[in-house]
Amino acid sequence: MTKSVLIARSAGFCFGVKRAIAIADETAGKGEAGGGKGAPIQSLGPIIHNPQAVERLQEKGVRVVETVDEISCGKVIIRSHGVTRSDRAALEGKGVMIVDATCPFVTKAQEHARTLSRDGYAVVVVGDPNHPEVKSIISYIEKGAPVFTSIAEVAAAKGVRKAGIVAQTTQSFDNLMAFVAAAMKRFPEVRVFNTICNATALRQQESTGLAGMADVMFVLGGYNSANTRRLAEICKAINPRTHHIETEGELTPSMVEGASVAGVTAGASTPQWIIDGFLEGLKELWKCDTIEVSFYR
Ligand code: F3S
């Protein structure tokens, strides 16, 4: 009997993550050159939210540190979420070599936040205030400029005549529009920069379609990856036979029992080798003559 696997075309690394991993690989490849003999290579926080990819980088010599205080020499890679202005200044003060892998879309949001505040606008940042990316965007707002990160704060704002809006790159368009509506009610002048990156929306759209067609749906990626967990939630709402797994090692026969069509998607931080490994594992498990593998959309 023929089995088929449908893979979401956008499954896996987005542009910014691909770029960050390439930068980290290149930095690790150069080893000690430029950093002094024995100089460590560190990333400030895990480069991406994928434990297996981080482990591979660790094997190549890239050590994860959580705070600037832990860094005293060598090279430090700034991950795609970016870093706060104060952390960057602290790193510069230590004289370490900074390798910047901030996603250019995040840099754009930081620049808009800074320019708006310099031009006298209050800044509304749409996103999770505890997320490193949002912290980095907020850090670029000039001191003294009003900052709002919730609709309630916007609604309660006093004495503000003009406000500018930027969004965390992974926010939904609907949430951005809810903030725009609240700001329009409150401020006479509102400027909006749509800094949402469509990588997240694209993965979600494709996965939604795929989950509806598949007998069983697999979402691959780190349990610590918010965008992967969200993909799994979306798929599960459509197809209750949805499994979020990190690697093919978690595949069990009962997961695919009676299924002929498997849908596969993966978060923006899931490497291609994890997807390839999963397909091999699935072929092994199905033990059938033919498996058709095709891309969805
Ligand atoms: Fe950049 Fe968008 Fe990925 S902002 S890191 S390309 S999700």
Tab-separated table of N, CA, C and O in Angstrom, residues 151-250:
chain	number	residue	atom	x	y	z
A	151	ILE	N	-2.677	47.292	25.225
A	151	ILE	CA	-3.815	48.113	24.790
A	151	ILE	C	-4.345	48.922	25.972
A	151	ILE	O	-4.734	50.088	25.814
A	152	ALA	N	-4.312	48.321	27.171
A	152	ALA	CA	-4.791	49.037	28.360
A	152	ALA	C	-3.941	50.296	28.594
A	152	ALA	O	-4.478	51.364	28.918
A	153	GLU	N	-2.624	50.168	28.407
A	153	GLU	CA	-1.741	51.336	28.597
A	153	GLU	C	-2.050	52.410	27.550
A	153	GLU	O	-2.057	53.602	27.860
A	154	VAL	N	-2.295	51.974	26.324
A	154	VAL	CA	-2.617	52.937	25.254
A	154	VAL	C	-3.910	53.667	25.611
A	154	VAL	O	-3.996	54.895	25.538
A	155	ALA	N	-4.915	52.894	26.046
A	155	ALA	CA	-6.224	53.482	26.362
A	155	ALA	C	-6.137	54.472	27.527
A	155	ALA	O	-6.897	55.440	27.583
A	156	ALA	N	-5.176	54.228	28.436
A	156	ALA	CA	-5.072	55.086	29.623
A	156	ALA	C	-4.074	56.234	29.439
A	156	ALA	O	-3.879	57.041	30.352
A	157	ALA	N	-3.432	56.306	28.269
A	157	ALA	CA	-2.372	57.307	28.063
A	157	ALA	C	-2.928	58.728	28.170
A	157	ALA	O	-4.032	59.007	27.710
A	158	LYS	N	-2.127	59.580	28.773
A	158	LYS	CA	-2.562	60.986	28.930
A	158	LYS	C	-1.475	61.916	28.384
A	158	LYS	O	-0.289	61.633	28.513
A	159	GLY	N	-1.906	63.008	27.782
A	159	GLY	CA	-0.981	64.040	27.340
A	159	GLY	C	-0.112	63.659	26.149
A	159	GLY	O	0.894	64.308	25.881
A	160	VAL	N	-0.494	62.622	25.431
A	160	VAL	CA	0.298	62.222	24.247
A	160	VAL	C	-0.464	62.633	22.993
A	160	VAL	O	-1.638	62.306	22.839
A	161	ARG	N	0.200	63.362	22.104
A	161	ARG	CA	-0.487	63.816	20.885
A	161	ARG	C	-0.131	62.959	19.681
A	161	ARG	O	-0.886	62.832	18.745
A	162	LYS	N	1.074	62.417	19.702
A	162	LYS	CA	1.428	61.569	18.557
A	162	LYS	C	2.154	60.308	19.011
A	162	LYS	O	2.976	60.349	19.929
A	163	ALA	N	1.795	59.217	18.349
A	163	ALA	CA	2.385	57.925	18.735
A	163	ALA	C	2.740	57.134	17.482
A	163	ALA	O	2.079	57.248	16.441
A	164	GLY	N	3.798	56.364	17.613
A	164	GLY	CA	4.210	55.484	16.506
A	164	GLY	C	4.143	54.043	16.979
A	164	GLY	O	4.366	53.760	18.164
A	165	ILE	N	3.808	53.152	16.049
A	165	ILE	CA	3.637	51.744	16.436
A	165	ILE	C	4.629	50.863	15.671
A	165	ILE	O	4.784	50.987	14.461
A	166	VAL	N	5.300	49.991	16.425
A	166	VAL	CA	6.135	48.943	15.810
A	166	VAL	C	5.729	47.618	16.464
A	166	VAL	O	5.167	47.617	17.556
A	167	ALA	N	6.022	46.527	15.785
A	167	ALA	CA	5.606	45.226	16.325
A	167	ALA	C	6.775	44.255	16.377
A	167	ALA	O	7.691	44.314	15.549
A	168	GLN	N	6.700	43.373	17.372
A	168	GLN	CA	7.619	42.222	17.409
A	168	GLN	C	7.410	41.474	16.080
A	168	GLN	O	6.265	41.340	15.621
A	169	THR	N	8.482	40.997	15.493
A	169	THR	CA	8.388	40.441	14.129
A	169	THR	C	7.456	39.239	14.016
A	169	THR	O	6.941	38.971	12.930
A	170	THR	N	7.223	38.529	15.138
A	170	THR	CA	6.407	37.316	15.068
A	170	THR	C	4.946	37.546	15.495
A	170	THR	O	4.196	36.586	15.656
A	171	GLN	N	4.559	38.800	15.677
A	171	GLN	CA	3.176	39.074	16.091
A	171	GLN	C	2.185	38.789	14.957
A	171	GLN	O	2.555	38.787	13.784
A	172	SER	N	0.921	38.593	15.337
A	172	SER	CA	-0.103	38.391	14.303
A	172	SER	C	-0.578	39.761	13.820
A	172	SER	O	-0.556	40.745	14.573
A	173	PHE	N	-1.012	39.780	12.574
A	173	PHE	CA	-1.506	41.017	11.979
A	173	PHE	C	-2.736	41.510	12.753
A	173	PHE	O	-2.891	42.710	12.991
A	174	ASP	N	-3.574	40.562	13.194
A	174	ASP	CA	-4.798	40.939	13.928
A	174	ASP	C	-4.448	41.673	15.217
A	174	ASP	O	-5.105	42.649	15.582
A	175	ASN	N	-3.420	41.199	15.915
A	175	ASN	CA	-3.040	41.863	17.164
A	175	ASN	C	-2.498	43.263	16.892
A	175	ASN	O	-2.824	44.214	17.603
A	176	LEU	N	-1.696	43.376	15.845
A	176	LEU	CA	-1.178	44.710	15.480
A	176	LEU	C	-2.357	45.645	15.210
A	176	LEU	O	-2.389	46.784	15.696
A	177	MET	N	-3.356	45.157	14.458
A	177	MET	CA	-4.487	46.006	14.097
A	177	MET	C	-5.312	46.402	15.332
A	177	MET	O	-5.887	47.496	15.374
A	178	ALA	N	-5.367	45.520	16.331
A	178	ALA	CA	-6.095	45.851	17.569
A	178	ALA	C	-5.399	47.036	18.263
A	178	ALA	O	-6.060	47.950	18.773
A	179	PHE	N	-4.060	47.035	18.246
A	179	PHE	CA	-3.310	48.152	18.835
A	179	PHE	C	-3.515	49.430	18.003
A	179	PHE	O	-3.638	50.523	18.551
A	180	VAL	N	-3.538	49.275	16.682
A	180	VAL	CA	-3.732	50.443	15.804
A	180	VAL	C	-5.087	51.082	16.118
A	180	VAL	O	-5.193	52.301	16.282
A	181	ALA	N	-6.109	50.240	16.251
A	181	ALA	CA	-7.462	50.757	16.523
A	181	ALA	C	-7.475	51.506	17.868
A	181	ALA	O	-8.037	52.613	17.976
A	182	ALA	N	-6.842	50.931	18.881
A	182	ALA	CA	-6.819	51.569	20.207
A	182	ALA	C	-6.062	52.896	20.146
A	182	ALA	O	-6.488	53.900	20.742
A	183	ALA	N	-4.956	52.911	19.408
A	183	ALA	CA	-4.149	54.130	19.302
A	183	ALA	C	-4.900	55.228	18.553
A	183	ALA	O	-4.835	56.404	18.924
A	184	MET	N	-5.627	54.837	17.497
A	184	MET	CA	-6.381	55.820	16.709
A	184	MET	C	-7.466	56.492	17.564
A	184	MET	O	-7.796	57.654	17.364
A	185	LYS	N	-8.001	55.722	18.511
A	185	LYS	CA	-9.044	56.288	19.397
A	185	LYS	C	-8.431	57.272	20.387
A	185	LYS	O	-9.080	58.192	20.845
A	186	ARG	N	-7.171	57.067	20.722
A	186	ARG	CA	-6.556	57.820	21.821
A	186	ARG	C	-5.713	59.018	21.363
A	186	ARG	O	-5.667	60.045	22.037
A	187	PHE	N	-4.991	58.845	20.231
A	187	PHE	CA	-4.025	59.890	19.836
A	187	PHE	C	-4.445	60.563	18.519
A	187	PHE	O	-4.862	59.868	17.584
A	188	PRO	N	-4.268	61.890	18.418
A	188	PRO	CA	-4.630	62.583	17.171
A	188	PRO	C	-3.764	62.139	15.984
A	188	PRO	O	-4.212	62.130	14.841
A	189	GLU	N	-2.495	61.779	16.245
A	189	GLU	CA	-1.634	61.354	15.137
A	189	GLU	C	-1.036	59.980	15.447
A	189	GLU	O	-0.479	59.778	16.529
A	190	VAL	N	-1.148	59.075	14.490
A	190	VAL	CA	-0.609	57.726	14.692
A	190	VAL	C	0.183	57.308	13.447
A	190	VAL	O	-0.315	57.411	12.326
A	191	ARG	N	1.409	56.892	13.663
A	191	ARG	CA	2.218	56.339	12.558
A	191	ARG	C	2.394	54.850	12.813
A	191	ARG	O	2.643	54.446	13.945
A	192	VAL	N	2.261	54.057	11.773
A	192	VAL	CA	2.360	52.604	11.971
A	192	VAL	C	3.456	52.035	11.070
A	192	VAL	O	3.473	52.292	9.867
A	193	PHE	N	4.360	51.287	11.672
A	193	PHE	CA	5.341	50.542	10.885
A	193	PHE	C	5.015	49.062	11.041
A	193	PHE	O	5.060	48.530	12.156
A	194	ASN	N	4.655	48.453	9.935
A	194	ASN	CA	4.346	47.026	10.001
A	194	ASN	C	5.662	46.248	9.954
A	194	ASN	O	6.198	45.971	8.889
A	195	THR	N	6.170	45.933	11.129
A	195	THR	CA	7.464	45.243	11.215
A	195	THR	C	7.275	43.729	11.386
A	195	THR	O	8.217	43.025	11.758
A	196	ILE	N	6.048	43.258	11.137
A	196	ILE	CA	5.799	41.811	11.246
A	196	ILE	C	6.492	41.116	10.070
A	196	ILE	O	6.426	41.580	8.924
A	197	CYS	N	7.163	40.021	10.401
A	197	CYS	CA	7.846	39.248	9.358
A	197	CYS	C	6.873	38.156	8.921
A	197	CYS	O	6.256	37.507	9.773
A	198	ASN	N	6.741	37.931	7.611
A	198	ASN	CA	5.687	36.995	7.197
A	198	ASN	C	6.083	35.525	7.331
A	198	ASN	O	5.290	34.642	7.049
A	199	ALA	N	7.312	35.274	7.810
A	199	ALA	CA	7.750	33.872	7.956
A	199	ALA	C	6.811	33.099	8.881
A	199	ALA	O	6.430	31.961	8.592
A	200	THR	N	6.414	33.719	9.977
A	200	THR	CA	5.550	33.038	10.956
A	200	THR	C	4.167	32.786	10.362
A	200	THR	O	3.647	31.664	10.429
A	201	ALA	N	3.589	33.838	9.773
A	201	ALA	CA	2.238	33.709	9.211
A	201	ALA	C	2.213	32.648	8.114
A	201	ALA	O	1.281	31.835	8.039
A	202	LEU	N	3.245	32.640	7.281
A	202	LEU	CA	3.309	31.673	6.176
A	202	LEU	C	3.325	30.238	6.714
A	202	LEU	O	2.578	29.372	6.236
A	203	ARG	N	4.146	29.990	7.729
A	203	ARG	CA	4.213	28.642	8.317
A	203	ARG	C	2.864	28.247	8.909
A	203	ARG	O	2.432	27.109	8.792
A	204	GLN	N	2.210	29.208	9.532
A	204	GLN	CA	0.916	28.896	10.151
A	204	GLN	C	-0.150	28.605	9.090
A	204	GLN	O	-0.914	27.652	9.214
A	205	GLN	N	-0.164	29.412	8.014
A	205	GLN	CA	-1.158	29.194	6.946
A	205	GLN	C	-0.977	27.816	6.324
A	205	GLN	O	-1.926	27.055	6.148
A	206	GLU	N	0.256	27.499	5.964
A	206	GLU	CA	0.514	26.205	5.318
A	206	GLU	C	0.155	25.041	6.245
A	206	GLU	O	-0.430	24.055	5.803
A	207	SER	N	0.503	25.173	7.507
A	207	SER	CA	0.250	24.086	8.451
A	207	SER	C	-1.241	23.869	8.656
A	207	SER	O	-1.704	22.741	8.812
A	208	THR	N	-1.989	24.977	8.647
A	208	THR	CA	-3.445	24.880	8.806
A	208	THR	C	-4.027	24.041	7.667
A	208	THR	O	-4.821	23.127	7.889
A	209	GLY	N	-3.615	24.353	6.437
A	209	GLY	CA	-4.121	23.608	5.276
A	209	GLY	C	-3.715	22.143	5.343
A	209	GLY	O	-4.531	21.240	5.110
A	210	LEU	N	-2.482	21.931	5.709
A	210	LEU	CA	-1.915	20.576	5.733
A	210	LEU	C	-2.590	19.713	6.813
A	210	LEU	O	-2.938	18.547	6.560
A	211	ALA	N	-2.798	20.275	7.983
A	211	ALA	CA	-3.391	19.507	9.092
A	211	ALA	C	-4.778	18.998	8.724
A	211	ALA	O	-5.195	17.913	9.151
A	212	GLY	N	-5.480	19.764	7.891
A	212	GLY	CA	-6.825	19.369	7.476
A	212	GLY	C	-6.823	18.223	6.474
A	212	GLY	O	-7.834	17.539	6.290
A	213	MET	N	-5.707	18.013	5.799
A	213	MET	CA	-5.644	16.974	4.756
A	213	MET	C	-5.015	15.677	5.252
A	213	MET	O	-5.214	14.618	4.649
A	214	ALA	N	-4.219	15.770	6.311
A	214	ALA	CA	-3.430	14.601	6.727
A	214	ALA	C	-4.192	13.720	7.716
A	214	ALA	O	-5.023	14.207	8.486
A	215	ASP	N	-3.883	12.407	7.682
A	215	ASP	CA	-4.451	11.501	8.689
A	215	ASP	C	-3.778	11.757	10.038
A	215	ASP	O	-4.393	11.640	11.087
A	216	VAL	N	-2.479	12.046	9.955
A	216	VAL	CA	-1.720	12.330	11.163
A	216	VAL	C	-0.758	13.479	10.834
A	216	VAL	O	-0.238	13.571	9.733
A	217	MET	N	-0.597	14.353	11.804
A	217	MET	CA	0.201	15.549	11.556
A	217	MET	C	1.398	15.595	12.519
A	217	MET	O	1.243	15.363	13.725
A	218	PHE	N	2.572	15.900	11.974
A	218	PHE	CA	3.772	16.013	12.813
A	218	PHE	C	4.303	17.445	12.758
A	218	PHE	O	4.446	18.021	11.675
A	219	VAL	N	4.582	17.981	13.925
A	219	VAL	CA	5.191	19.311	14.012
A	219	VAL	C	6.563	19.108	14.641
A	219	VAL	O	6.672	18.625	15.780
A	220	LEU	N	7.604	19.448	13.921
A	220	LEU	CA	8.964	19.182	14.375
A	220	LEU	C	9.617	20.459	14.900
A	220	LEU	O	9.550	21.505	14.247
A	221	GLY	N	10.262	20.337	16.052
A	221	GLY	CA	10.990	21.498	16.560
A	221	GLY	C	11.120	21.486	18.066
A	221	GLY	O	10.492	20.673	18.760
A	222	GLY	N	11.945	22.386	18.555
A	222	GLY	CA	12.246	22.447	19.987
A	222	GLY	C	11.007	22.681	20.842
A	222	GLY	O	10.140	23.472	20.481
A	223	TYR	N	10.962	21.994	21.989
A	223	TYR	CA	9.863	22.250	22.927
A	223	TYR	C	9.984	23.659	23.503
A	223	TYR	O	9.028	24.209	24.019
A	224	ASN	N	11.183	24.224	23.426
A	224	ASN	CA	11.390	25.585	23.938
A	224	ASN	C	11.155	26.650	22.863
A	224	ASN	O	11.396	27.828	23.092
A	225	SER	N	10.699	26.221	21.682
A	225	SER	CA	10.472	27.182	20.604
A	225	SER	C	9.012	27.613	20.590
A	225	SER	O	8.108	26.813	20.319
A	226	ALA	N	8.771	28.888	20.881
A	226	ALA	CA	7.391	29.387	20.965
A	226	ALA	C	6.690	29.249	19.623
A	226	ALA	O	5.517	28.871	19.559
A	227	ASN	N	7.412	29.520	18.527
A	227	ASN	CA	6.725	29.465	17.227
A	227	ASN	C	6.375	28.029	16.850
A	227	ASN	O	5.353	27.765	16.224
A	228	THR	N	7.204	27.059	17.288
A	228	THR	CA	6.890	25.647	17.000
A	228	THR	C	5.694	25.200	17.847
A	228	THR	O	4.795	24.509	17.355
A	229	ARG	N	5.698	25.600	19.112
A	229	ARG	CA	4.578	25.221	19.990
A	229	ARG	C	3.267	25.787	19.454
A	229	ARG	O	2.235	25.135	19.469
A	230	ARG	N	3.338	27.000	18.950
A	230	ARG	CA	2.130	27.643	18.392
A	230	ARG	C	1.651	26.868	17.153
A	230	ARG	O	0.451	26.655	16.974
A	231	LEU	N	2.593	26.449	16.312
A	231	LEU	CA	2.225	25.643	15.130
A	231	LEU	C	1.504	24.373	15.572
A	231	LEU	O	0.494	23.981	14.978
A	232	ALA	N	2.028	23.743	16.624
A	232	ALA	CA	1.427	22.504	17.123
A	232	ALA	C	0.009	22.763	17.634
A	232	ALA	O	-0.905	21.985	17.374
A	233	GLU	N	-0.172	23.878	18.325
A	233	GLU	CA	-1.521	24.215	18.842
A	233	GLU	C	-2.503	24.399	17.689
A	233	GLU	O	-3.619	23.889	17.720
A	234	ILE	N	-2.053	25.143	16.684
A	234	ILE	CA	-2.920	25.423	15.533
A	234	ILE	C	-3.300	24.113	14.833
A	234	ILE	O	-4.456	23.874	14.490
A	235	CYS	N	-2.307	23.246	14.632
A	235	CYS	CA	-2.553	21.978	13.939
A	235	CYS	C	-3.473	21.081	14.767
A	235	CYS	O	-4.366	20.432	14.228
A	236	LYS	N	-3.246	21.065	16.062
A	236	LYS	CA	-4.046	20.194	16.942
A	236	LYS	C	-5.515	20.603	16.940
A	236	LYS	O	-6.412	19.758	17.023
A	237	ALA	N	-5.760	21.900	16.829
A	237	ALA	CA	-7.146	22.378	16.807
A	237	ALA	C	-7.863	21.864	15.558
A	237	ALA	O	-9.076	21.685	15.556
A	238	ILE	N	-7.103	21.620	14.502
A	238	ILE	CA	-7.699	21.146	13.240
A	238	ILE	C	-7.639	19.623	13.148
A	238	ILE	O	-8.574	18.968	12.709
A	239	ASN	N	-6.513	19.084	13.572
A	239	ASN	CA	-6.314	17.632	13.490
A	239	ASN	C	-5.854	17.112	14.867
A	239	ASN	O	-4.697	17.296	15.246
A	240	PRO	N	-6.751	16.460	15.596
A	240	PRO	CA	-6.382	16.007	16.954
A	240	PRO	C	-5.211	15.026	16.951
A	240	PRO	O	-4.546	14.871	17.968
A	241	ARG	N	-4.974	14.372	15.796
A	241	ARG	CA	-3.812	13.472	15.735
A	241	ARG	C	-2.568	14.267	15.353
A	241	ARG	O	-1.911	14.001	14.350
A	242	THR	N	-2.270	15.265	16.125
A	242	THR	CA	-1.072	16.071	15.884
A	242	THR	C	-0.043	15.738	16.957
A	242	THR	O	-0.370	15.672	18.140
A	243	HIS	N	1.188	15.522	16.520
A	243	HIS	CA	2.270	15.223	17.463
A	243	HIS	C	3.378	16.256	17.306
A	243	HIS	O	3.902	16.434	16.211
A	244	HIS	N	3.714	16.899	18.416
A	244	HIS	CA	4.880	17.797	18.418
A	244	HIS	C	6.066	16.987	18.938
A	244	HIS	O	6.052	16.538	20.082
A	245	ILE	N	7.064	16.781	18.101
A	245	ILE	CA	8.249	16.033	18.543
A	245	ILE	C	9.509	16.803	18.136
A	245	ILE	O	9.483	17.612	17.216
A	246	GLU	N	10.580	16.525	18.861
A	246	GLU	CA	11.846	17.221	18.544
A	246	GLU	C	12.641	16.461	17.483
A	246	GLU	O	13.243	17.076	16.600
A	247	THR	N	12.673	15.140	17.605
A	247	THR	CA	13.449	14.344	16.636
A	247	THR	C	12.724	13.039	16.320
A	247	THR	O	11.759	12.669	16.994
A	248	GLU	N	13.243	12.338	15.291
A	248	GLU	CA	12.602	11.074	14.879
A	248	GLU	C	12.685	10.018	15.980
A	248	GLU	O	11.921	9.054	15.984
A	249	GLY	N	13.593	10.218	16.947
A	249	GLY	CA	13.739	9.266	18.038
A	249	GLY	C	12.462	9.116	18.870
A	249	GLY	O	12.283	8.134	19.580
A	250	GLU	N	11.581	10.105	18.761
A	250	GLU	CA	10.334	10.047	19.551
A	250	GLU	C	9.187	9.367	18.806
A	250	GLU	O	8.101	9.195	19.351
